[in-house]
Amino acid sequence: LKTSPELWKQAVNDGHQICNHTDTHKFLASAADDSIRSEITGWEKAVESVLGEEYLKKVKKEFPYLRLPG
């Protein structure tokens, strides 16, 4: 998301949904709680920065699930 913001904007404009997942796709099974929290909030900050606060609120409300890597 951070490295290709225009691609993500275009995907949303084309009707695709960018839903909750982690920031770097790090495998979380053995990660510490702080690391997991950072992965989730990092993704949320990136989405808010690129797609806007309203988009983030919409995704979290309509799709309250998290896509975990692995």
PDB file of N, CA, C and O in Angstrom:
ATOM      1  N   LEU A   1       0.833  -1.195   0.000  1.00  0.00           N
ATOM      2  CA  LEU A   1       0.000   0.000   0.000  1.00  0.00           C
ATOM      3  C   LEU A   1       0.872   1.251   0.000  1.00  0.00           C
ATOM      4  O   LEU A   1       0.649   2.151  -0.771  1.00  0.00           O
ATOM      5  N   LYS A   2       1.886   1.262   0.856  1.00  0.00           N
ATOM      6  CA  LYS A   2       2.754   2.435   0.963  1.00  0.00           C
ATOM      7  C   LYS A   2       3.604   2.629  -0.284  1.00  0.00           C
ATOM      8  O   LYS A   2       3.900   3.759  -0.656  1.00  0.00           O
ATOM      9  N   THR A   3       3.990   1.523  -0.924  1.00  0.00           N
ATOM     10  CA  THR A   3       4.884   1.633  -2.072  1.00  0.00           C
ATOM     11  C   THR A   3       4.155   1.864  -3.395  1.00  0.00           C
ATOM     12  O   THR A   3       4.778   2.275  -4.359  1.00  0.00           O
ATOM     13  N   SER A   4       2.861   1.617  -3.439  1.00  0.00           N
ATOM     14  CA  SER A   4       2.092   1.773  -4.680  1.00  0.00           C
ATOM     15  C   SER A   4       0.748   2.434  -4.413  1.00  0.00           C
ATOM     16  O   SER A   4      -0.304   1.886  -4.764  1.00  0.00           O
ATOM     17  N   PRO A   5       0.727   3.623  -3.832  1.00  0.00           N
ATOM     18  CA  PRO A   5      -0.566   4.225  -3.472  1.00  0.00           C
ATOM     19  C   PRO A   5      -1.487   4.458  -4.664  1.00  0.00           C
ATOM     20  O   PRO A   5      -2.699   4.282  -4.549  1.00  0.00           O
ATOM     21  N   GLU A   6      -0.936   4.798  -5.812  1.00  0.00           N
ATOM     22  CA  GLU A   6      -1.782   5.046  -6.985  1.00  0.00           C
ATOM     23  C   GLU A   6      -2.448   3.764  -7.467  1.00  0.00           C
ATOM     24  O   GLU A   6      -3.586   3.786  -7.933  1.00  0.00           O
ATOM     25  N   LEU A   7      -1.746   2.653  -7.349  1.00  0.00           N
ATOM     26  CA  LEU A   7      -2.318   1.356  -7.724  1.00  0.00           C
ATOM     27  C   LEU A   7      -3.511   1.025  -6.835  1.00  0.00           C
ATOM     28  O   LEU A   7      -4.552   0.571  -7.310  1.00  0.00           O
ATOM     29  N   TRP A   8      -3.381   1.273  -5.536  1.00  0.00           N
ATOM     30  CA  TRP A   8      -4.474   0.996  -4.598  1.00  0.00           C
ATOM     31  C   TRP A   8      -5.659   1.930  -4.842  1.00  0.00           C
ATOM     32  O   TRP A   8      -6.803   1.504  -4.802  1.00  0.00           O
ATOM     33  N   LYS A   9      -5.371   3.180  -5.121  1.00  0.00           N
ATOM     34  CA  LYS A   9      -6.457   4.122  -5.427  1.00  0.00           C
ATOM     35  C   LYS A   9      -7.196   3.678  -6.679  1.00  0.00           C
ATOM     36  O   LYS A   9      -8.424   3.717  -6.739  1.00  0.00           O
ATOM     37  N   GLN A  10      -6.448   3.253  -7.698  1.00  0.00           N
ATOM     38  CA  GLN A  10      -7.074   2.800  -8.943  1.00  0.00           C
ATOM     39  C   GLN A  10      -7.907   1.550  -8.705  1.00  0.00           C
ATOM     40  O   GLN A  10      -9.005   1.419  -9.249  1.00  0.00           O
ATOM     41  N   ALA A  11      -7.410   0.633  -7.887  1.00  0.00           N
ATOM     42  CA  ALA A  11      -8.166  -0.589  -7.589  1.00  0.00           C
ATOM     43  C   ALA A  11      -9.506  -0.250  -6.951  1.00  0.00           C
ATOM     44  O   ALA A  11     -10.544  -0.796  -7.337  1.00  0.00           O
ATOM     45  N   VAL A  12      -9.497   0.670  -5.992  1.00  0.00           N
ATOM     46  CA  VAL A  12     -10.746   1.090  -5.340  1.00  0.00           C
ATOM     47  C   VAL A  12     -11.651   1.788  -6.348  1.00  0.00           C
ATOM     48  O   VAL A  12     -12.853   1.527  -6.404  1.00  0.00           O
ATOM     49  N   ASN A  13     -11.084   2.660  -7.174  1.00  0.00           N
ATOM     50  CA  ASN A  13     -11.878   3.355  -8.195  1.00  0.00           C
ATOM     51  C   ASN A  13     -12.489   2.388  -9.198  1.00  0.00           C
ATOM     52  O   ASN A  13     -13.546   2.651  -9.755  1.00  0.00           O
ATOM     53  N   ASP A  14     -11.814   1.253  -9.419  1.00  0.00           N
ATOM     54  CA  ASP A  14     -12.323   0.229 -10.336  1.00  0.00           C
ATOM     55  C   ASP A  14     -13.354  -0.688  -9.679  1.00  0.00           C
ATOM     56  O   ASP A  14     -13.842  -1.615 -10.304  1.00  0.00           O
ATOM     57  N   GLY A  15     -13.649  -0.454  -8.397  1.00  0.00           N
ATOM     58  CA  GLY A  15     -14.686  -1.219  -7.713  1.00  0.00           C
ATOM     59  C   GLY A  15     -14.191  -2.333  -6.816  1.00  0.00           C
ATOM     60  O   GLY A  15     -14.988  -3.075  -6.250  1.00  0.00           O
ATOM     61  N   HIS A  16     -12.876  -2.467  -6.669  1.00  0.00           N
ATOM     62  CA  HIS A  16     -12.324  -3.492  -5.786  1.00  0.00           C
ATOM     63  C   HIS A  16     -12.320  -2.983  -4.346  1.00  0.00           C
ATOM     64  O   HIS A  16     -12.314  -1.786  -4.108  1.00  0.00           O
ATOM     65  N   GLN A  17     -12.303  -3.907  -3.403  1.00  0.00           N
ATOM     66  CA  GLN A  17     -12.248  -3.544  -1.989  1.00  0.00           C
ATOM     67  C   GLN A  17     -10.901  -3.945  -1.418  1.00  0.00           C
ATOM     68  O   GLN A  17     -10.438  -5.058  -1.635  1.00  0.00           O
ATOM     69  N   ILE A  18     -10.300  -3.024  -0.704  1.00  0.00           N
ATOM     70  CA  ILE A  18      -9.055  -3.295  -0.002  1.00  0.00           C
ATOM     71  C   ILE A  18      -9.455  -3.503   1.453  1.00  0.00           C
ATOM     72  O   ILE A  18      -9.854  -2.567   2.128  1.00  0.00           O
ATOM     73  N   CYS A  19      -9.407  -4.741   1.915  1.00  0.00           N
ATOM     74  CA  CYS A  19      -9.901  -5.054   3.256  1.00  0.00           C
ATOM     75  C   CYS A  19      -8.765  -5.292   4.241  1.00  0.00           C
ATOM     76  O   CYS A  19      -7.603  -5.371   3.869  1.00  0.00           O
ATOM     77  N   ASN A  20      -9.144  -5.428   5.500  1.00  0.00           N
ATOM     78  CA  ASN A  20      -8.215  -5.548   6.615  1.00  0.00           C
ATOM     79  C   ASN A  20      -7.213  -6.680   6.430  1.00  0.00           C
ATOM     80  O   ASN A  20      -7.585  -7.812   6.195  1.00  0.00           O
ATOM     81  N   HIS A  21      -5.953  -6.333   6.567  1.00  0.00           N
ATOM     82  CA  HIS A  21      -4.897  -7.331   6.664  1.00  0.00           C
ATOM     83  C   HIS A  21      -3.691  -6.679   7.329  1.00  0.00           C
ATOM     84  O   HIS A  21      -3.807  -5.594   7.864  1.00  0.00           O
ATOM     85  N   THR A  22      -2.565  -7.338   7.326  1.00  0.00           N
ATOM     86  CA  THR A  22      -1.410  -6.803   8.033  1.00  0.00           C
ATOM     87  C   THR A  22      -0.566  -5.906   7.139  1.00  0.00           C
ATOM     88  O   THR A  22      -0.688  -5.939   5.915  1.00  0.00           O
ATOM     89  N   ASP A  23       0.303  -5.145   7.763  1.00  0.00           N
ATOM     90  CA  ASP A  23       1.118  -4.163   7.052  1.00  0.00           C
ATOM     91  C   ASP A  23       2.177  -4.802   6.160  1.00  0.00           C
ATOM     92  O   ASP A  23       2.298  -4.459   4.990  1.00  0.00           O
ATOM     93  N   THR A  24       2.931  -5.736   6.691  1.00  0.00           N
ATOM     94  CA  THR A  24       4.041  -6.318   5.924  1.00  0.00           C
ATOM     95  C   THR A  24       3.852  -7.799   5.619  1.00  0.00           C
ATOM     96  O   THR A  24       4.746  -8.436   5.079  1.00  0.00           O
ATOM     97  N   HIS A  25       2.712  -8.345   5.966  1.00  0.00           N
ATOM     98  CA  HIS A  25       2.391  -9.755   5.755  1.00  0.00           C
ATOM     99  C   HIS A  25       3.307 -10.684   6.547  1.00  0.00           C
ATOM    100  O   HIS A  25       3.522 -11.835   6.165  1.00  0.00           O
ATOM    101  N   LYS A  26       3.824 -10.201   7.644  1.00  0.00           N
ATOM    102  CA  LYS A  26       4.676 -10.982   8.536  1.00  0.00           C
ATOM    103  C   LYS A  26       3.863 -12.139   9.124  1.00  0.00           C
ATOM    104  O   LYS A  26       2.701 -11.968   9.482  1.00  0.00           O
ATOM    105  N   PHE A  27       4.481 -13.318   9.222  1.00  0.00           N
ATOM    106  CA  PHE A  27       3.826 -14.474   9.831  1.00  0.00           C
ATOM    107  C   PHE A  27       3.666 -14.194  11.323  1.00  0.00           C
ATOM    108  O   PHE A  27       4.639 -13.912  12.022  1.00  0.00           O
ATOM    109  N   LEU A  28       2.462 -14.257  11.841  1.00  0.00           N
ATOM    110  CA  LEU A  28       2.173 -13.791  13.193  1.00  0.00           C
ATOM    111  C   LEU A  28       2.113 -14.878  14.261  1.00  0.00           C
ATOM    112  O   LEU A  28       1.997 -14.561  15.444  1.00  0.00           O
ATOM    113  N   ALA A  29       2.204 -16.133  13.892  1.00  0.00           N
ATOM    114  CA  ALA A  29       2.026 -17.214  14.863  1.00  0.00           C
ATOM    115  C   ALA A  29       2.999 -17.130  16.038  1.00  0.00           C
ATOM    116  O   ALA A  29       2.635 -17.434  17.165  1.00  0.00           O
ATOM    117  N   SER A  30       4.212 -16.704  15.788  1.00  0.00           N
ATOM    118  CA  SER A  30       5.195 -16.623  16.867  1.00  0.00           C
ATOM    119  C   SER A  30       5.560 -15.180  17.219  1.00  0.00           C
ATOM    120  O   SER A  30       6.507 -14.948  17.962  1.00  0.00           O
ATOM    121  N   ALA A  31       4.806 -14.237  16.712  1.00  0.00           N
ATOM    122  CA  ALA A  31       5.096 -12.822  16.960  1.00  0.00           C
ATOM    123  C   ALA A  31       4.578 -12.388  18.331  1.00  0.00           C
ATOM    124  O   ALA A  31       3.581 -12.911  18.828  1.00  0.00           O
ATOM    125  N   ALA A  32       5.259 -11.426  18.910  1.00  0.00           N
ATOM    126  CA  ALA A  32       4.830 -10.850  20.190  1.00  0.00           C
ATOM    127  C   ALA A  32       3.592  -9.984  19.969  1.00  0.00           C
ATOM    128  O   ALA A  32       3.342  -9.505  18.860  1.00  0.00           O
ATOM    129  N   ASP A  33       2.828  -9.794  21.022  1.00  0.00           N
ATOM    130  CA  ASP A  33       1.598  -9.000  20.937  1.00  0.00           C
ATOM    131  C   ASP A  33       1.847  -7.617  20.351  1.00  0.00           C
ATOM    132  O   ASP A  33       1.075  -7.147  19.513  1.00  0.00           O
ATOM    133  N   ASP A  34       2.913  -6.951  20.782  1.00  0.00           N
ATOM    134  CA  ASP A  34       3.219  -5.609  20.271  1.00  0.00           C
ATOM    135  C   ASP A  34       3.494  -5.623  18.775  1.00  0.00           C
ATOM    136  O   ASP A  34       3.110  -4.705  18.053  1.00  0.00           O
ATOM    137  N   SER A  35       4.150  -6.664  18.311  1.00  0.00           N
ATOM    138  CA  SER A  35       4.445  -6.797  16.886  1.00  0.00           C
ATOM    139  C   SER A  35       3.161  -7.004  16.080  1.00  0.00           C
ATOM    140  O   SER A  35       2.980  -6.418  15.010  1.00  0.00           O
ATOM    141  N   ILE A  36       2.269  -7.827  16.607  1.00  0.00           N
ATOM    142  CA  ILE A  36       0.981  -8.063  15.943  1.00  0.00           C
ATOM    143  C   ILE A  36       0.179  -6.771  15.887  1.00  0.00           C
ATOM    144  O   ILE A  36      -0.359  -6.402  14.841  1.00  0.00           O
ATOM    145  N   ARG A  37       0.121  -6.081  17.000  1.00  0.00           N
ATOM    146  CA  ARG A  37      -0.598  -4.811  17.073  1.00  0.00           C
ATOM    147  C   ARG A  37      -0.018  -3.814  16.053  1.00  0.00           C
ATOM    148  O   ARG A  37      -0.744  -3.119  15.352  1.00  0.00           O
ATOM    149  N   SER A  38       1.296  -3.765  15.952  1.00  0.00           N
ATOM    150  CA  SER A  38       1.968  -2.869  15.016  1.00  0.00           C
ATOM    151  C   SER A  38       1.635  -3.213  13.563  1.00  0.00           C
ATOM    152  O   SER A  38       1.467  -2.324  12.723  1.00  0.00           O
ATOM    153  N   GLU A  39       1.545  -4.499  13.259  1.00  0.00           N
ATOM    154  CA  GLU A  39       1.184  -4.932  11.907  1.00  0.00           C
ATOM    155  C   GLU A  39      -0.221  -4.445  11.538  1.00  0.00           C
ATOM    156  O   GLU A  39      -0.453  -3.966  10.432  1.00  0.00           O
ATOM    157  N   ILE A  40      -1.137  -4.563  12.455  1.00  0.00           N
ATOM    158  CA  ILE A  40      -2.525  -4.161  12.196  1.00  0.00           C
ATOM    159  C   ILE A  40      -2.650  -2.648  12.118  1.00  0.00           C
ATOM    160  O   ILE A  40      -3.228  -2.115  11.166  1.00  0.00           O
ATOM    161  N   THR A  41      -2.107  -1.947  13.087  1.00  0.00           N
ATOM    162  CA  THR A  41      -2.227  -0.482  13.081  1.00  0.00           C
ATOM    163  C   THR A  41      -1.408   0.144  11.959  1.00  0.00           C
ATOM    164  O   THR A  41      -1.792   1.177  11.425  1.00  0.00           O
ATOM    165  N   GLY A  42      -0.310  -0.491  11.580  1.00  0.00           N
ATOM    166  CA  GLY A  42       0.478   0.016  10.450  1.00  0.00           C
ATOM    167  C   GLY A  42      -0.326  -0.016   9.166  1.00  0.00           C
ATOM    168  O   GLY A  42      -0.301   0.925   8.368  1.00  0.00           O
ATOM    169  N   TRP A  43      -1.059  -1.114   8.960  1.00  0.00           N
ATOM    170  CA  TRP A  43      -1.910  -1.214   7.777  1.00  0.00           C
ATOM    171  C   TRP A  43      -3.010  -0.155   7.828  1.00  0.00           C
ATOM    172  O   TRP A  43      -3.293   0.516   6.836  1.00  0.00           O
ATOM    173  N   GLU A  44      -3.630   0.011   8.997  1.00  0.00           N
ATOM    174  CA  GLU A  44      -4.704   0.998   9.140  1.00  0.00           C
ATOM    175  C   GLU A  44      -4.198   2.410   8.857  1.00  0.00           C
ATOM    176  O   GLU A  44      -4.874   3.195   8.184  1.00  0.00           O
ATOM    177  N   LYS A  45      -3.020   2.753   9.332  1.00  0.00           N
ATOM    178  CA  LYS A  45      -2.451   4.087   9.084  1.00  0.00           C
ATOM    179  C   LYS A  45      -2.176   4.286   7.595  1.00  0.00           C
ATOM    180  O   LYS A  45      -2.420   5.365   7.058  1.00  0.00           O
ATOM    181  N   ALA A  46      -1.675   3.245   6.944  1.00  0.00           N
ATOM    182  CA  ALA A  46      -1.401   3.339   5.512  1.00  0.00           C
ATOM    183  C   ALA A  46      -2.683   3.527   4.713  1.00  0.00           C
ATOM    184  O   ALA A  46      -2.750   4.360   3.807  1.00  0.00           O
ATOM    185  N   VAL A  47      -3.716   2.773   5.053  1.00  0.00           N
ATOM    186  CA  VAL A  47      -4.997   2.901   4.355  1.00  0.00           C
ATOM    187  C   VAL A  47      -5.579   4.291   4.559  1.00  0.00           C
ATOM    188  O   VAL A  47      -6.046   4.927   3.615  1.00  0.00           O
ATOM    189  N   GLU A  48      -5.540   4.757   5.783  1.00  0.00           N
ATOM    190  CA  GLU A  48      -6.063   6.095   6.074  1.00  0.00           C
ATOM    191  C   GLU A  48      -5.301   7.155   5.297  1.00  0.00           C
ATOM    192  O   GLU A  48      -5.894   8.073   4.737  1.00  0.00           O
ATOM    193  N   SER A  49      -3.998   7.005   5.210  1.00  0.00           N
ATOM    194  CA  SER A  49      -3.166   7.971   4.498  1.00  0.00           C
ATOM    195  C   SER A  49      -3.437   7.962   2.992  1.00  0.00           C
ATOM    196  O   SER A  49      -3.510   9.014   2.362  1.00  0.00           O
ATOM    197  N   VAL A  50      -3.603   6.777   2.422  1.00  0.00           N
ATOM    198  CA  VAL A  50      -3.761   6.650   0.974  1.00  0.00           C
ATOM    199  C   VAL A  50      -5.217   6.758   0.525  1.00  0.00           C
ATOM    200  O   VAL A  50      -5.529   7.455  -0.438  1.00  0.00           O
ATOM    201  N   LEU A  51      -6.119   6.076   1.227  1.00  0.00           N
ATOM    202  CA  LEU A  51      -7.507   6.000   0.783  1.00  0.00           C
ATOM    203  C   LEU A  51      -8.466   6.852   1.611  1.00  0.00           C
ATOM    204  O   LEU A  51      -9.622   7.008   1.239  1.00  0.00           O
ATOM    205  N   GLY A  52      -7.992   7.351   2.744  1.00  0.00           N
ATOM    206  CA  GLY A  52      -8.804   8.260   3.544  1.00  0.00           C
ATOM    207  C   GLY A  52      -9.443   7.616   4.760  1.00  0.00           C
ATOM    208  O   GLY A  52      -9.639   6.400   4.831  1.00  0.00           O
ATOM    209  N   GLU A  53      -9.755   8.462   5.723  1.00  0.00           N
ATOM    210  CA  GLU A  53     -10.342   8.022   6.984  1.00  0.00           C
ATOM    211  C   GLU A  53     -11.703   7.366   6.779  1.00  0.00           C
ATOM    212  O   GLU A  53     -12.021   6.362   7.408  1.00  0.00           O
ATOM    213  N   GLU A  54     -12.515   7.923   5.892  1.00  0.00           N
ATOM    214  CA  GLU A  54     -13.849   7.361   5.651  1.00  0.00           C
ATOM    215  C   GLU A  54     -13.766   5.959   5.061  1.00  0.00           C
ATOM    216  O   GLU A  54     -14.569   5.097   5.396  1.00  0.00           O
ATOM    217  N   TYR A  55     -12.794   5.732   4.170  1.00  0.00           N
ATOM    218  CA  TYR A  55     -12.636   4.395   3.599  1.00  0.00           C
ATOM    219  C   TYR A  55     -12.264   3.402   4.693  1.00  0.00           C
ATOM    220  O   TYR A  55     -12.816   2.304   4.761  1.00  0.00           O
ATOM    221  N   LEU A  56     -11.341   3.772   5.563  1.00  0.00           N
ATOM    222  CA  LEU A  56     -10.935   2.898   6.657  1.00  0.00           C
ATOM    223  C   LEU A  56     -12.115   2.579   7.569  1.00  0.00           C
ATOM    224  O   LEU A  56     -12.342   1.420   7.923  1.00  0.00           O
ATOM    225  N   LYS A  57     -12.897   3.572   7.916  1.00  0.00           N
ATOM    226  CA  LYS A  57     -14.069   3.356   8.770  1.00  0.00           C
ATOM    227  C   LYS A  57     -15.050   2.396   8.103  1.00  0.00           C
ATOM    228  O   LYS A  57     -15.598   1.497   8.741  1.00  0.00           O
ATOM    229  N   LYS A  58     -15.274   2.584   6.809  1.00  0.00           N
ATOM    230  CA  LYS A  58     -16.200   1.740   6.051  1.00  0.00           C
ATOM    231  C   LYS A  58     -15.725   0.288   6.050  1.00  0.00           C
ATOM    232  O   LYS A  58     -16.505  -0.630   6.306  1.00  0.00           O
ATOM    233  N   VAL A  59     -14.460   0.072   5.769  1.00  0.00           N
ATOM    234  CA  VAL A  59     -13.913  -1.286   5.721  1.00  0.00           C
ATOM    235  C   VAL A  59     -14.028  -1.964   7.078  1.00  0.00           C
ATOM    236  O   VAL A  59     -14.435  -3.124   7.176  1.00  0.00           O
ATOM    237  N   LYS A  60     -13.670  -1.248   8.131  1.00  0.00           N
ATOM    238  CA  LYS A  60     -13.717  -1.842   9.462  1.00  0.00           C
ATOM    239  C   LYS A  60     -15.145  -2.164   9.893  1.00  0.00           C
ATOM    240  O   LYS A  60     -15.389  -3.133  10.596  1.00  0.00           O
ATOM    241  N   LYS A  61     -16.103  -1.364   9.429  1.00  0.00           N
ATOM    242  CA  LYS A  61     -17.502  -1.601   9.774  1.00  0.00           C
ATOM    243  C   LYS A  61     -18.098  -2.745   8.943  1.00  0.00           C
ATOM    244  O   LYS A  61     -18.748  -3.633   9.476  1.00  0.00           O
ATOM    245  N   GLU A  62     -17.871  -2.718   7.635  1.00  0.00           N
ATOM    246  CA  GLU A  62     -18.489  -3.694   6.743  1.00  0.00           C
ATOM    247  C   GLU A  62     -17.761  -5.034   6.699  1.00  0.00           C
ATOM    248  O   GLU A  62     -18.360  -6.057   6.380  1.00  0.00           O
ATOM    249  N   PHE A  63     -16.466  -5.030   7.000  1.00  0.00           N
ATOM    250  CA  PHE A  63     -15.648  -6.241   6.945  1.00  0.00           C
ATOM    251  C   PHE A  63     -14.791  -6.311   8.206  1.00  0.00           C
ATOM    252  O   PHE A  63     -13.597  -6.054   8.162  1.00  0.00           O
ATOM    253  N   PRO A  64     -15.389  -6.682   9.335  1.00  0.00           N
ATOM    254  CA  PRO A  64     -14.666  -6.659  10.611  1.00  0.00           C
ATOM    255  C   PRO A  64     -13.738  -7.858  10.812  1.00  0.00           C
ATOM    256  O   PRO A  64     -13.481  -8.271  11.930  1.00  0.00           O
ATOM    257  N   TYR A  65     -13.260  -8.415   9.715  1.00  0.00           N
ATOM    258  CA  TYR A  65     -12.383  -9.573   9.785  1.00  0.00           C
ATOM    259  C   TYR A  65     -10.965  -9.140   9.429  1.00  0.00           C
ATOM    260  O   TYR A  65     -10.752  -8.101   8.836  1.00  0.00           O
ATOM    261  N   LEU A  66      -9.995  -9.962   9.748  1.00  0.00           N
ATOM    262  CA  LEU A  66      -8.600  -9.658   9.469  1.00  0.00           C
ATOM    263  C   LEU A  66      -8.005 -10.795   8.656  1.00  0.00           C
ATOM    264  O   LEU A  66      -8.115 -11.967   9.022  1.00  0.00           O
ATOM    265  N   ARG A  67      -7.378 -10.467   7.554  1.00  0.00           N
ATOM    266  CA  ARG A  67      -6.714 -11.460   6.718  1.00  0.00           C
ATOM    267  C   ARG A  67      -5.319 -11.668   7.275  1.00  0.00           C
ATOM    268  O   ARG A  67      -4.477 -10.794   7.214  1.00  0.00           O
ATOM    269  N   LEU A  68      -5.070 -12.847   7.863  1.00  0.00           N
ATOM    270  CA  LEU A  68      -3.762 -13.158   8.423  1.00  0.00           C
ATOM    271  C   LEU A  68      -2.890 -13.868   7.402  1.00  0.00           C
ATOM    272  O   LEU A  68      -3.369 -14.712   6.650  1.00  0.00           O
ATOM    273  N   PRO A  69      -1.608 -13.523   7.349  1.00  0.00           N
ATOM    274  CA  PRO A  69      -0.711 -14.215   6.423  1.00  0.00           C
ATOM    275  C   PRO A  69      -0.431 -15.640   6.885  1.00  0.00           C
ATOM    276  O   PRO A  69      -0.528 -15.951   8.059  1.00  0.00           O
ATOM    277  N   GLY A  70      -0.046 -16.474   5.951  1.00  0.00           N
ATOM    278  CA  GLY A  70       0.348 -17.841   6.276  1.00  0.00           C
ATOM    279  C   GLY A  70      -0.817 -18.755   6.216  1.00  0.00           C
ATOM    280  O   GLY A  70      -0.906 -19.826   6.634  1.00  0.00           O
TER     281      GLY A  70
END
